[in-house]
Amino acid sequence: MAFSPSGIMSDLDRILYSAEEIQTRVCEMAREIESNYAGRTLTVVALMDGALFFVADLLRKVNLPVHLVTLSASSYHGTMASSGEIRIQWPASVDFAGKDVLLLDDILDTGLTLAELQKRLSEQNPASLRTGVLLTKKKPRTVEIRADYSGFEIEDEFVVGYGMDYQGRFRNLPCIGILKP
Ligand code: IMP
Ligand code: MG
């Protein structure tokens, strides 16, 4: 069922990826992850709230045993540009030592969030540590980082939908798009 044009879709200037295109790509990513982790148990660290929809769709397509840990991290504090300051709510009682950890986020922008979490997780001696994002922005970065799994490469534009918000709104758009100016 599509949203009516008078609803939240009316705030979009254009759609980058339709719900169908997202699902097709998420399926491909699930197959890639399955083949890389065959016979193992995945410990997924999902960054809330942005990765909520991506992780929910992806993990239901991955035919492997999975432990799911959710973390809250934020670098955008109600704006359209990263503040550069990463706030992480770290879970007290999770032990990542010896685990095959897959860190999942919605989008790789400055890379500061993933870099910080990678550093913090690797200090806990996981057996392996990989990262996955649905979107990677094409842009120069001060930290050198690329995700092991990436759905789409996009231009350096602010996007909303499929978990991604602007001031708390638009997360529930089934597609990914650019807001009207
Ligand atoms: P980074 O630390 O700059 O890579 O930022 C990553 C976080 O910023 C992501 O987890 C998103 O929540 C948020 N973010 C970055 N770019 C966008 C965007 O275009 N739209 C919405 N949120 C974004
Ligand atoms: Mg986020």
PDB file of C-alpha atoms and ligand atoms in Angstrom:
ATOM      1  CA  MET A   1       0.000   0.000   0.000  1.00  0.00           C
ATOM      2  CA  ALA A   2       1.410   3.397  -0.964  1.00  0.00           C
ATOM      3  CA  PHE A   3       1.107   6.508   1.172  1.00  0.00           C
ATOM      4  CA  SER A   4      -1.184   9.160  -0.268  1.00  0.00           C
ATOM      5  CA  PRO A   5       0.573  12.168  -1.855  1.00  0.00           C
ATOM      6  CA  SER A   6      -1.103  14.429   0.728  1.00  0.00           C
ATOM      7  CA  GLY A   7       0.618  12.571   3.572  1.00  0.00           C
ATOM      8  CA  ILE A   8       4.276  12.552   4.628  1.00  0.00           C
ATOM      9  CA  MET A   9       5.394  11.759   1.076  1.00  0.00           C
ATOM     10  CA  SER A  10       4.340  15.276   0.075  1.00  0.00           C
ATOM     11  CA  ASP A  11       7.366  16.701   1.922  1.00  0.00           C
ATOM     12  CA  LEU A  12       9.728  14.866  -0.452  1.00  0.00           C
ATOM     13  CA  ASP A  13      11.371  16.611  -3.363  1.00  0.00           C
ATOM     14  CA  ARG A  14      12.271  13.274  -4.925  1.00  0.00           C
ATOM     15  CA  ILE A  15      12.611   9.573  -4.207  1.00  0.00           C
ATOM     16  CA  LEU A  16      16.106   8.073  -4.330  1.00  0.00           C
ATOM     17  CA  TYR A  17      15.170   4.445  -3.693  1.00  0.00           C
ATOM     18  CA  SER A  18      11.685   2.962  -3.704  1.00  0.00           C
ATOM     19  CA  ALA A  19      10.563   0.427  -1.102  1.00  0.00           C
ATOM     20  CA  GLU A  20      10.959  -2.309  -3.741  1.00  0.00           C
ATOM     21  CA  GLU A  21      14.487  -1.267  -4.675  1.00  0.00           C
ATOM     22  CA  ILE A  22      15.455  -1.237  -1.008  1.00  0.00           C
ATOM     23  CA  GLN A  23      14.060  -4.728  -0.430  1.00  0.00           C
ATOM     24  CA  THR A  24      15.886  -6.130  -3.466  1.00  0.00           C
ATOM     25  CA  ARG A  25      19.197  -4.735  -2.296  1.00  0.00           C
ATOM     26  CA  VAL A  26      18.643  -5.781   1.331  1.00  0.00           C
ATOM     27  CA  CYS A  27      18.006  -9.344   0.078  1.00  0.00           C
ATOM     28  CA  GLU A  28      21.311  -9.307  -1.822  1.00  0.00           C
ATOM     29  CA  MET A  29      23.102  -8.085   1.288  1.00  0.00           C
ATOM     30  CA  ALA A  30      21.523 -10.880   3.334  1.00  0.00           C
ATOM     31  CA  ARG A  31      22.830 -13.507   0.872  1.00  0.00           C
ATOM     32  CA  GLU A  32      26.317 -11.971   1.040  1.00  0.00           C
ATOM     33  CA  ILE A  33      26.312 -12.016   4.855  1.00  0.00           C
ATOM     34  CA  GLU A  34      24.975 -15.581   4.937  1.00  0.00           C
ATOM     35  CA  SER A  35      27.744 -16.858   2.706  1.00  0.00           C
ATOM     36  CA  ASN A  36      30.455 -15.001   4.665  1.00  0.00           C
ATOM     37  CA  TYR A  37      29.281 -16.309   8.050  1.00  0.00           C
ATOM     38  CA  ALA A  38      28.161 -19.846   7.119  1.00  0.00           C
ATOM     39  CA  GLY A  39      28.200 -22.134  10.164  1.00  0.00           C
ATOM     40  CA  ARG A  40      28.727 -19.285  12.606  1.00  0.00           C
ATOM     41  CA  THR A  41      26.558 -17.295  14.989  1.00  0.00           C
ATOM     42  CA  LEU A  42      26.322 -13.581  14.384  1.00  0.00           C
ATOM     43  CA  THR A  43      26.297 -10.976  17.121  1.00  0.00           C
ATOM     44  CA  VAL A  44      24.650  -7.995  15.492  1.00  0.00           C
ATOM     45  CA  VAL A  45      25.131  -4.577  17.043  1.00  0.00           C
ATOM     46  CA  ALA A  46      22.435  -2.348  15.592  1.00  0.00           C
ATOM     47  CA  LEU A  47      22.550   1.416  15.975  1.00  0.00           C
ATOM     48  CA  MET A  48      19.207   2.853  16.959  1.00  0.00           C
ATOM     49  CA  ASP A  49      17.068   4.528  15.874  1.00  0.00           C
ATOM     50  CA  GLY A  50      18.247   4.984  12.297  1.00  0.00           C
ATOM     51  CA  ALA A  51      19.089   1.343  11.558  1.00  0.00           C
ATOM     52  CA  LEU A  52      15.822   0.018  12.979  1.00  0.00           C
ATOM     53  CA  PHE A  53      14.030  -0.679   9.698  1.00  0.00           C
ATOM     54  CA  PHE A  54      17.150  -1.804   7.813  1.00  0.00           C
ATOM     55  CA  VAL A  55      18.160  -4.238  10.550  1.00  0.00           C
ATOM     56  CA  ALA A  56      14.631  -5.587  10.959  1.00  0.00           C
ATOM     57  CA  ASP A  57      14.354  -6.318   7.228  1.00  0.00           C
ATOM     58  CA  LEU A  58      17.915  -7.576   6.788  1.00  0.00           C
ATOM     59  CA  LEU A  59      18.016  -9.953   9.757  1.00  0.00           C
ATOM     60  CA  ARG A  60      14.727 -11.584   8.834  1.00  0.00           C
ATOM     61  CA  LYS A  61      16.344 -12.544   5.537  1.00  0.00           C
ATOM     62  CA  VAL A  62      19.565 -13.902   7.066  1.00  0.00           C
ATOM     63  CA  ASN A  63      19.304 -17.644   7.653  1.00  0.00           C
ATOM     64  CA  LEU A  64      21.864 -17.839  10.488  1.00  0.00           C
ATOM     65  CA  PRO A  65      21.686 -17.833  14.289  1.00  0.00           C
ATOM     66  CA  VAL A  66      21.746 -14.203  15.430  1.00  0.00           C
ATOM     67  CA  HIS A  67      22.104 -12.400  18.739  1.00  0.00           C
ATOM     68  CA  LEU A  68      20.849  -8.852  18.503  1.00  0.00           C
ATOM     69  CA  VAL A  69      22.221  -6.010  20.606  1.00  0.00           C
ATOM     70  CA  THR A  70      20.863  -2.504  20.120  1.00  0.00           C
ATOM     71  CA  LEU A  71      22.823   0.639  20.897  1.00  0.00           C
ATOM     72  CA  SER A  72      21.895   4.284  20.750  1.00  0.00           C
ATOM     73  CA  ALA A  73      24.427   6.585  19.186  1.00  0.00           C
ATOM     74  CA  SER A  74      23.845  10.061  17.885  1.00  0.00           C
ATOM     75  CA  SER A  75      25.946  12.647  16.139  1.00  0.00           C
ATOM     76  CA  TYR A  76      23.183  14.741  14.587  1.00  0.00           C
ATOM     77  CA  HIS A  77      21.465  16.694  17.290  1.00  0.00           C
ATOM     78  CA  GLY A  78      18.405  17.999  15.450  1.00  0.00           C
ATOM     79  CA  THR A  79      20.313  19.353  12.450  1.00  0.00           C
ATOM     80  CA  MET A  80      21.236  18.379   8.903  1.00  0.00           C
ATOM     81  CA  ALA A  81      24.968  18.154   9.630  1.00  0.00           C
ATOM     82  CA  SER A  82      26.952  15.965  11.972  1.00  0.00           C
ATOM     83  CA  SER A  83      27.962  17.722  15.196  1.00  0.00           C
ATOM     84  CA  GLY A  84      31.116  15.601  15.255  1.00  0.00           C
ATOM     85  CA  GLU A  85      30.371  14.665  18.833  1.00  0.00           C
ATOM     86  CA  ILE A  86      29.251  11.034  19.215  1.00  0.00           C
ATOM     87  CA  ARG A  87      27.008  10.124  22.118  1.00  0.00           C
ATOM     88  CA  ILE A  88      26.844   6.377  22.741  1.00  0.00           C
ATOM     89  CA  GLN A  89      24.617   4.592  25.214  1.00  0.00           C
ATOM     90  CA  TRP A  90      26.735   1.517  25.859  1.00  0.00           C
ATOM     91  CA  PRO A  91      25.041  -1.644  27.197  1.00  0.00           C
ATOM     92  CA  ALA A  92      26.464  -2.635  30.568  1.00  0.00           C
ATOM     93  CA  SER A  93      26.202  -6.392  30.429  1.00  0.00           C
ATOM     94  CA  VAL A  94      27.125  -7.547  26.903  1.00  0.00           C
ATOM     95  CA  ASP A  95      30.350  -9.489  26.356  1.00  0.00           C
ATOM     96  CA  PHE A  96      31.686  -9.288  22.798  1.00  0.00           C
ATOM     97  CA  ALA A  97      34.872 -11.313  23.424  1.00  0.00           C
ATOM     98  CA  GLY A  98      35.233 -14.163  20.939  1.00  0.00           C
ATOM     99  CA  LYS A  99      32.031 -13.201  19.089  1.00  0.00           C
ATOM    100  CA  ASP A 100      31.553 -12.618  15.376  1.00  0.00           C
ATOM    101  CA  VAL A 101      30.332  -9.055  15.614  1.00  0.00           C
ATOM    102  CA  LEU A 102      28.544  -7.275  12.790  1.00  0.00           C
ATOM    103  CA  LEU A 103      27.958  -3.577  13.421  1.00  0.00           C
ATOM    104  CA  LEU A 104      25.006  -2.221  11.442  1.00  0.00           C
ATOM    105  CA  ASP A 105      23.962   1.352  10.834  1.00  0.00           C
ATOM    106  CA  ASP A 106      21.686   3.160   8.432  1.00  0.00           C
ATOM    107  CA  ILE A 107      24.192   5.442   6.748  1.00  0.00           C
ATOM    108  CA  LEU A 108      27.904   6.160   6.612  1.00  0.00           C
ATOM    109  CA  ASP A 109      28.289   9.929   6.531  1.00  0.00           C
ATOM    110  CA  THR A 110      31.352  11.423   8.256  1.00  0.00           C
ATOM    111  CA  GLY A 111      32.157   7.918   9.511  1.00  0.00           C
ATOM    112  CA  LEU A 112      32.774   9.201  13.036  1.00  0.00           C
ATOM    113  CA  THR A 113      30.032   7.065  14.561  1.00  0.00           C
ATOM    114  CA  LEU A 114      31.171   3.789  12.991  1.00  0.00           C
ATOM    115  CA  ALA A 115      34.836   4.553  13.638  1.00  0.00           C
ATOM    116  CA  GLU A 116      34.186   5.240  17.308  1.00  0.00           C
ATOM    117  CA  LEU A 117      32.087   2.117  17.738  1.00  0.00           C
ATOM    118  CA  GLN A 118      34.583  -0.015  15.822  1.00  0.00           C
ATOM    119  CA  LYS A 119      37.291   1.190  18.179  1.00  0.00           C
ATOM    120  CA  ARG A 120      35.199   0.530  21.277  1.00  0.00           C
ATOM    121  CA  LEU A 121      34.125  -2.917  20.075  1.00  0.00           C
ATOM    122  CA  SER A 122      37.583  -4.035  18.967  1.00  0.00           C
ATOM    123  CA  GLU A 123      38.879  -3.270  22.472  1.00  0.00           C
ATOM    124  CA  GLN A 124      36.629  -6.112  23.637  1.00  0.00           C
ATOM    125  CA  ASN A 125      38.465  -8.689  21.506  1.00  0.00           C
ATOM    126  CA  PRO A 126      35.716 -10.036  19.267  1.00  0.00           C
ATOM    127  CA  ALA A 127      36.636 -13.028  17.053  1.00  0.00           C
ATOM    128  CA  SER A 128      35.758 -10.847  14.069  1.00  0.00           C
ATOM    129  CA  LEU A 129      34.333  -7.385  13.533  1.00  0.00           C
ATOM    130  CA  ARG A 130      32.663  -6.182  10.358  1.00  0.00           C
ATOM    131  CA  THR A 131      30.409  -3.270   9.531  1.00  0.00           C
ATOM    132  CA  GLY A 132      27.368  -2.895   7.329  1.00  0.00           C
ATOM    133  CA  VAL A 133      25.321   0.119   6.249  1.00  0.00           C
ATOM    134  CA  LEU A 134      22.457   0.576   3.850  1.00  0.00           C
ATOM    135  CA  LEU A 135      23.849   3.831   2.454  1.00  0.00           C
ATOM    136  CA  THR A 136      27.344   5.248   1.993  1.00  0.00           C
ATOM    137  CA  LYS A 137      27.700   8.935   1.144  1.00  0.00           C
ATOM    138  CA  LYS A 138      30.321   9.768  -1.475  1.00  0.00           C
ATOM    139  CA  LYS A 139      32.438  12.381   0.269  1.00  0.00           C
ATOM    140  CA  PRO A 140      35.919  12.997   1.631  1.00  0.00           C
ATOM    141  CA  ARG A 141      36.231  11.823   5.242  1.00  0.00           C
ATOM    142  CA  THR A 142      38.562  12.815   8.031  1.00  0.00           C
ATOM    143  CA  VAL A 143      38.489   9.240   9.343  1.00  0.00           C
ATOM    144  CA  GLU A 144      39.412   6.431   7.000  1.00  0.00           C
ATOM    145  CA  ILE A 145      36.545   3.996   7.046  1.00  0.00           C
ATOM    146  CA  ARG A 146      34.465   1.976   4.648  1.00  0.00           C
ATOM    147  CA  ALA A 147      31.724  -0.498   5.483  1.00  0.00           C
ATOM    148  CA  ASP A 148      32.282  -4.176   4.652  1.00  0.00           C
ATOM    149  CA  TYR A 149      28.676  -4.347   3.461  1.00  0.00           C
ATOM    150  CA  SER A 150      27.073  -1.340   1.810  1.00  0.00           C
ATOM    151  CA  GLY A 151      23.729  -1.234   0.053  1.00  0.00           C
ATOM    152  CA  PHE A 152      23.940   1.906  -2.045  1.00  0.00           C
ATOM    153  CA  GLU A 153      26.419   4.698  -2.656  1.00  0.00           C
ATOM    154  CA  ILE A 154      24.747   8.120  -2.706  1.00  0.00           C
ATOM    155  CA  GLU A 155      25.772  11.718  -3.296  1.00  0.00           C
ATOM    156  CA  ASP A 156      26.494  13.890  -0.265  1.00  0.00           C
ATOM    157  CA  GLU A 157      22.888  14.923   0.320  1.00  0.00           C
ATOM    158  CA  PHE A 158      20.644  14.750   3.368  1.00  0.00           C
ATOM    159  CA  VAL A 159      18.200  11.840   3.039  1.00  0.00           C
ATOM    160  CA  VAL A 160      15.175  10.713   5.009  1.00  0.00           C
ATOM    161  CA  GLY A 161      13.009   7.609   5.218  1.00  0.00           C
ATOM    162  CA  TYR A 162      13.404   3.911   5.945  1.00  0.00           C
ATOM    163  CA  GLY A 163      14.622   4.731   9.454  1.00  0.00           C
ATOM    164  CA  MET A 164      16.383   8.001   8.723  1.00  0.00           C
ATOM    165  CA  ASP A 165      14.922  11.150  10.203  1.00  0.00           C
ATOM    166  CA  TYR A 166      14.960  14.905  10.051  1.00  0.00           C
ATOM    167  CA  GLN A 167      14.237  16.261  13.529  1.00  0.00           C
ATOM    168  CA  GLY A 168      12.601  12.986  14.495  1.00  0.00           C
ATOM    169  CA  ARG A 169      10.272  12.817  11.498  1.00  0.00           C
ATOM    170  CA  PHE A 170      10.112  10.728   8.301  1.00  0.00           C
ATOM    171  CA  ARG A 171      11.582   7.521   9.746  1.00  0.00           C
ATOM    172  CA  ASN A 172       8.457   5.615   8.711  1.00  0.00           C
ATOM    173  CA  LEU A 173       8.658   6.490   5.018  1.00  0.00           C
ATOM    174  CA  PRO A 174       8.891   3.168   3.155  1.00  0.00           C
ATOM    175  CA  CYS A 175      11.249   4.733   0.608  1.00  0.00           C
ATOM    176  CA  ILE A 176      14.388   6.877   0.851  1.00  0.00           C
ATOM    177  CA  GLY A 177      14.180  10.415  -0.443  1.00  0.00           C
ATOM    178  CA  ILE A 178      15.354  14.005  -0.382  1.00  0.00           C
ATOM    179  CA  LEU A 179      13.261  16.645   1.396  1.00  0.00           C
ATOM    180  CA  LYS A 180      11.962  19.746  -0.344  1.00  0.00           C
ATOM    181  CA  PRO A 181      14.135  22.771   0.404  1.00  0.00           C
TER     182      PRO A 181
HETATM  183  P1  IMP B   1      28.373   9.824  10.813  1.00  0.00           P
HETATM  184  O1  IMP B   1      28.931   9.584  12.185  1.00  0.00           O
HETATM  185  O2  IMP B   1      28.582  11.213  10.356  1.00  0.00           O
HETATM  186  O3  IMP B   1      28.801   8.797   9.800  1.00  0.00           O
HETATM  187  O4  IMP B   1      26.833   9.793  10.968  1.00  0.00           O
HETATM  188  C1  IMP B   1      26.118   8.671  11.056  1.00  0.00           C
HETATM  189  C2  IMP B   1      24.752   8.960  11.616  1.00  0.00           C
HETATM  190  O5  IMP B   1      24.249  10.255  11.275  1.00  0.00           O
HETATM  191  C3  IMP B   1      23.833   7.961  11.021  1.00  0.00           C
HETATM  192  O6  IMP B   1      23.696   6.908  11.923  1.00  0.00           O
HETATM  193  C4  IMP B   1      22.540   8.724  10.840  1.00  0.00           C
HETATM  194  O7  IMP B   1      21.718   8.518  11.955  1.00  0.00           O
HETATM  195  C5  IMP B   1      22.912  10.169  10.792  1.00  0.00           C
HETATM  196  N1  IMP B   1      22.879  10.667   9.399  1.00  0.00           N
HETATM  197  C6  IMP B   1      23.937  10.880   8.583  1.00  0.00           C
HETATM  198  N2  IMP B   1      23.549  11.304   7.385  1.00  0.00           N
HETATM  199  C7  IMP B   1      22.196  11.382   7.430  1.00  0.00           C
HETATM  200  C8  IMP B   1      21.189  11.753   6.478  1.00  0.00           C
HETATM  201  O8  IMP B   1      21.448  12.116   5.321  1.00  0.00           O
HETATM  202  N3  IMP B   1      19.906  11.686   6.916  1.00  0.00           N
HETATM  203  C9  IMP B   1      19.560  11.297   8.161  1.00  0.00           C
HETATM  204  N4  IMP B   1      20.460  10.922   9.078  1.00  0.00           N
HETATM  205  C10 IMP B   1      21.780  10.970   8.718  1.00  0.00           C
HETATM  206 MG    MG B   2      22.079   6.844  13.309  1.00  0.00          MG
END
